[in-house]
Amino acid sequence: MRCAVCLGWLMVVAILATGCGSPQATLTGKITLDNRPVVDGQIRLEGNEADAASIKDGAYEIKMPPGEYKVQINASIKTGERPAYAGDPNSPKIDITESIIPLKYNVNTELKVDLKAGPNQHDFNLVSDVPAEQ
């Protein structure tokens, strides 16, 4: 009986230990839109795994396993307020926001990054969509 219990614990330790040795990559950098830092937003990496991190004052940091990832960047600005409950004069207000990042950097992303184990640095210098001249 003792051997069975010891063998069981040994198997649990072995299973837990296998995940501990997997390499990680840390991606850091700056994100600008039209040469100005993205003040508040989100960066999302999608590949074999997916995760997201906050963008604060143009800087971000995200940890992922090494590999190639599609990158999506989102940020919005407040453009107004509206009542949470239409017709209720005592309704709390909720923000009306508008995305400031062009679709080619999020929904239809063209951005990619290839992460190696350890520290990685990549800045994203985004450009607003400019309407075509008529």
PDB file of C-alpha atoms in Angstrom:
ATOM      1  CA  MET A   1       0.000   0.000   0.000  1.00  0.00           C
ATOM      2  CA  ARG A   2       2.812   2.413   0.870  1.00  0.00           C
ATOM      3  CA  CYS A   3       4.463   1.835  -2.499  1.00  0.00           C
ATOM      4  CA  ALA A   4       1.204   2.613  -4.306  1.00  0.00           C
ATOM      5  CA  VAL A   5       0.810   5.901  -2.398  1.00  0.00           C
ATOM      6  CA  CYS A   6       4.444   6.858  -3.040  1.00  0.00           C
ATOM      7  CA  LEU A   7       4.119   5.952  -6.707  1.00  0.00           C
ATOM      8  CA  GLY A   8       0.938   8.059  -6.931  1.00  0.00           C
ATOM      9  CA  TRP A   9       2.667  11.100  -5.426  1.00  0.00           C
ATOM     10  CA  LEU A  10       5.654  10.586  -7.689  1.00  0.00           C
ATOM     11  CA  MET A  11       3.373  10.636 -10.731  1.00  0.00           C
ATOM     12  CA  VAL A  12       1.682  13.859  -9.570  1.00  0.00           C
ATOM     13  CA  VAL A  13       5.056  15.543  -9.064  1.00  0.00           C
ATOM     14  CA  ALA A  14       6.236  14.362 -12.487  1.00  0.00           C
ATOM     15  CA  ILE A  15       3.117  15.715 -14.205  1.00  0.00           C
ATOM     16  CA  LEU A  16       3.403  19.094 -12.478  1.00  0.00           C
ATOM     17  CA  ALA A  17       7.110  19.381 -13.216  1.00  0.00           C
ATOM     18  CA  THR A  18       6.730  18.886 -16.967  1.00  0.00           C
ATOM     19  CA  GLY A  19       4.934  22.248 -17.358  1.00  0.00           C
ATOM     20  CA  CYS A  20       7.518  24.151 -15.336  1.00  0.00           C
ATOM     21  CA  GLY A  21      10.332  23.761 -17.848  1.00  0.00           C
ATOM     22  CA  SER A  22       8.531  25.208 -20.885  1.00  0.00           C
ATOM     23  CA  PRO A  23      10.293  28.301 -22.240  1.00  0.00           C
ATOM     24  CA  GLN A  24       8.618  31.697 -22.043  1.00  0.00           C
ATOM     25  CA  ALA A  25       9.003  34.840 -24.088  1.00  0.00           C
ATOM     26  CA  THR A  26       8.430  38.340 -22.765  1.00  0.00           C
ATOM     27  CA  LEU A  27       7.417  40.943 -25.322  1.00  0.00           C
ATOM     28  CA  THR A  28       7.725  44.620 -24.412  1.00  0.00           C
ATOM     29  CA  GLY A  29       7.580  47.799 -26.410  1.00  0.00           C
ATOM     30  CA  LYS A  30       5.885  51.059 -27.252  1.00  0.00           C
ATOM     31  CA  ILE A  31       2.734  51.637 -29.283  1.00  0.00           C
ATOM     32  CA  THR A  32       2.102  54.940 -31.042  1.00  0.00           C
ATOM     33  CA  LEU A  33      -0.666  56.200 -33.304  1.00  0.00           C
ATOM     34  CA  ASP A  34       0.438  58.997 -35.630  1.00  0.00           C
ATOM     35  CA  ASN A  35       3.627  59.428 -33.560  1.00  0.00           C
ATOM     36  CA  ARG A  36       1.702  59.863 -30.269  1.00  0.00           C
ATOM     37  CA  PRO A  37       1.629  57.201 -27.515  1.00  0.00           C
ATOM     38  CA  VAL A  38      -1.555  55.154 -27.255  1.00  0.00           C
ATOM     39  CA  VAL A  39      -2.566  56.251 -23.752  1.00  0.00           C
ATOM     40  CA  ASP A  40      -4.931  53.422 -22.846  1.00  0.00           C
ATOM     41  CA  GLY A  41      -5.682  50.287 -24.852  1.00  0.00           C
ATOM     42  CA  GLN A  42      -5.106  46.582 -25.303  1.00  0.00           C
ATOM     43  CA  ILE A  43      -2.690  44.419 -27.261  1.00  0.00           C
ATOM     44  CA  ARG A  44      -3.700  40.823 -28.076  1.00  0.00           C
ATOM     45  CA  LEU A  45      -1.497  38.047 -29.454  1.00  0.00           C
ATOM     46  CA  GLU A  46      -3.077  35.086 -31.258  1.00  0.00           C
ATOM     47  CA  GLY A  47      -1.291  31.957 -32.401  1.00  0.00           C
ATOM     48  CA  ASN A  48      -1.100  28.477 -30.886  1.00  0.00           C
ATOM     49  CA  GLU A  49      -2.132  30.319 -27.714  1.00  0.00           C
ATOM     50  CA  ALA A  50      -3.778  33.692 -27.191  1.00  0.00           C
ATOM     51  CA  ASP A  51      -3.537  36.335 -24.494  1.00  0.00           C
ATOM     52  CA  ALA A  52      -3.907  40.075 -24.055  1.00  0.00           C
ATOM     53  CA  ALA A  53      -2.277  42.829 -22.035  1.00  0.00           C
ATOM     54  CA  SER A  54      -3.003  46.469 -21.277  1.00  0.00           C
ATOM     55  CA  ILE A  55      -1.357  49.392 -23.001  1.00  0.00           C
ATOM     56  CA  LYS A  56      -0.633  52.227 -20.556  1.00  0.00           C
ATOM     57  CA  ASP A  57       0.937  55.501 -21.677  1.00  0.00           C
ATOM     58  CA  GLY A  58       2.145  53.822 -24.863  1.00  0.00           C
ATOM     59  CA  ALA A  59       3.943  50.901 -23.156  1.00  0.00           C
ATOM     60  CA  TYR A  60       3.025  47.226 -22.903  1.00  0.00           C
ATOM     61  CA  GLU A  61       4.391  43.901 -21.653  1.00  0.00           C
ATOM     62  CA  ILE A  62       3.033  40.436 -22.367  1.00  0.00           C
ATOM     63  CA  LYS A  63       4.381  36.941 -21.633  1.00  0.00           C
ATOM     64  CA  MET A  64       3.738  34.094 -24.067  1.00  0.00           C
ATOM     65  CA  PRO A  65       5.361  30.854 -25.206  1.00  0.00           C
ATOM     66  CA  PRO A  66       7.775  31.371 -28.115  1.00  0.00           C
ATOM     67  CA  GLY A  67       6.206  31.287 -31.574  1.00  0.00           C
ATOM     68  CA  GLU A  68       4.639  33.349 -34.319  1.00  0.00           C
ATOM     69  CA  TYR A  69       1.596  35.456 -33.424  1.00  0.00           C
ATOM     70  CA  LYS A  70      -0.906  37.760 -35.088  1.00  0.00           C
ATOM     71  CA  VAL A  71      -1.110  41.050 -33.183  1.00  0.00           C
ATOM     72  CA  GLN A  72      -4.299  43.015 -32.579  1.00  0.00           C
ATOM     73  CA  ILE A  73      -4.238  46.484 -31.041  1.00  0.00           C
ATOM     74  CA  ASN A  74      -7.343  48.257 -29.733  1.00  0.00           C
ATOM     75  CA  ALA A  75      -7.910  51.633 -28.104  1.00  0.00           C
ATOM     76  CA  SER A  76     -10.891  53.945 -27.749  1.00  0.00           C
ATOM     77  CA  ILE A  77     -11.581  57.503 -26.699  1.00  0.00           C
ATOM     78  CA  LYS A  78     -14.593  58.885 -24.860  1.00  0.00           C
ATOM     79  CA  THR A  79     -16.782  60.959 -27.165  1.00  0.00           C
ATOM     80  CA  GLY A  80     -19.722  61.591 -24.843  1.00  0.00           C
ATOM     81  CA  GLU A  81     -22.168  60.137 -22.327  1.00  0.00           C
ATOM     82  CA  ARG A  82     -25.686  58.752 -22.437  1.00  0.00           C
ATOM     83  CA  PRO A  83     -28.166  57.502 -19.844  1.00  0.00           C
ATOM     84  CA  ALA A  84     -27.870  53.798 -19.056  1.00  0.00           C
ATOM     85  CA  TYR A  85     -31.703  53.619 -18.949  1.00  0.00           C
ATOM     86  CA  ALA A  86     -33.436  55.662 -21.647  1.00  0.00           C
ATOM     87  CA  GLY A  87     -36.208  57.866 -20.307  1.00  0.00           C
ATOM     88  CA  ASP A  88     -35.089  57.640 -16.667  1.00  0.00           C
ATOM     89  CA  PRO A  89     -33.998  61.107 -15.480  1.00  0.00           C
ATOM     90  CA  ASN A  90     -32.110  59.524 -12.557  1.00  0.00           C
ATOM     91  CA  SER A  91     -30.281  57.020 -14.744  1.00  0.00           C
ATOM     92  CA  PRO A  92     -26.544  56.702 -14.284  1.00  0.00           C
ATOM     93  CA  LYS A  93     -24.481  57.782 -17.282  1.00  0.00           C
ATOM     94  CA  ILE A  94     -22.369  55.467 -19.386  1.00  0.00           C
ATOM     95  CA  ASP A  95     -19.557  56.509 -21.712  1.00  0.00           C
ATOM     96  CA  ILE A  96     -19.931  56.644 -25.467  1.00  0.00           C
ATOM     97  CA  THR A  97     -16.607  55.599 -27.007  1.00  0.00           C
ATOM     98  CA  GLU A  98     -15.098  55.467 -30.455  1.00  0.00           C
ATOM     99  CA  SER A  99     -12.258  53.252 -31.612  1.00  0.00           C
ATOM    100  CA  ILE A 100      -9.172  55.220 -32.620  1.00  0.00           C
ATOM    101  CA  ILE A 101      -7.198  52.294 -34.059  1.00  0.00           C
ATOM    102  CA  PRO A 102      -7.780  51.445 -37.747  1.00  0.00           C
ATOM    103  CA  LEU A 103      -9.232  47.989 -38.497  1.00  0.00           C
ATOM    104  CA  LYS A 104      -6.034  46.917 -40.268  1.00  0.00           C
ATOM    105  CA  TYR A 105      -4.410  46.760 -36.802  1.00  0.00           C
ATOM    106  CA  ASN A 106      -7.147  44.746 -35.040  1.00  0.00           C
ATOM    107  CA  VAL A 107     -10.150  43.114 -36.796  1.00  0.00           C
ATOM    108  CA  ASN A 108      -8.254  42.845 -40.115  1.00  0.00           C
ATOM    109  CA  THR A 109      -4.788  42.836 -38.564  1.00  0.00           C
ATOM    110  CA  GLU A 110      -1.715  42.933 -40.752  1.00  0.00           C
ATOM    111  CA  LEU A 111       0.607  42.851 -37.737  1.00  0.00           C
ATOM    112  CA  LYS A 112       2.713  39.824 -36.792  1.00  0.00           C
ATOM    113  CA  VAL A 113       5.500  39.105 -34.349  1.00  0.00           C
ATOM    114  CA  ASP A 114       7.821  36.113 -33.972  1.00  0.00           C
ATOM    115  CA  LEU A 115       8.769  35.574 -30.327  1.00  0.00           C
ATOM    116  CA  LYS A 116      11.957  33.851 -29.229  1.00  0.00           C
ATOM    117  CA  ALA A 117      12.486  32.476 -25.722  1.00  0.00           C
ATOM    118  CA  GLY A 118      13.528  35.221 -23.306  1.00  0.00           C
ATOM    119  CA  PRO A 119      13.146  38.987 -23.725  1.00  0.00           C
ATOM    120  CA  ASN A 120      11.794  40.400 -26.993  1.00  0.00           C
ATOM    121  CA  GLN A 121      11.225  44.058 -27.858  1.00  0.00           C
ATOM    122  CA  HIS A 122       8.918  45.370 -30.594  1.00  0.00           C
ATOM    123  CA  ASP A 123       7.471  48.836 -31.091  1.00  0.00           C
ATOM    124  CA  PHE A 124       4.303  49.314 -33.142  1.00  0.00           C
ATOM    125  CA  ASN A 125       4.115  52.666 -34.933  1.00  0.00           C
ATOM    126  CA  LEU A 126       0.533  52.801 -36.209  1.00  0.00           C
ATOM    127  CA  VAL A 127      -0.857  55.273 -38.741  1.00  0.00           C
ATOM    128  CA  SER A 128      -4.468  56.492 -38.908  1.00  0.00           C
ATOM    129  CA  ASP A 129      -6.490  55.772 -42.006  1.00  0.00           C
ATOM    130  CA  VAL A 130      -6.338  58.759 -44.303  1.00  0.00           C
ATOM    131  CA  PRO A 131      -9.391  59.252 -46.524  1.00  0.00           C
ATOM    132  CA  ALA A 132      -8.616  59.104 -50.225  1.00  0.00           C
ATOM    133  CA  GLU A 133      -8.746  62.441 -52.049  1.00  0.00           C
ATOM    134  CA  GLN A 134     -11.644  62.809 -54.454  1.00  0.00           C
TER     135      GLN A 134
END
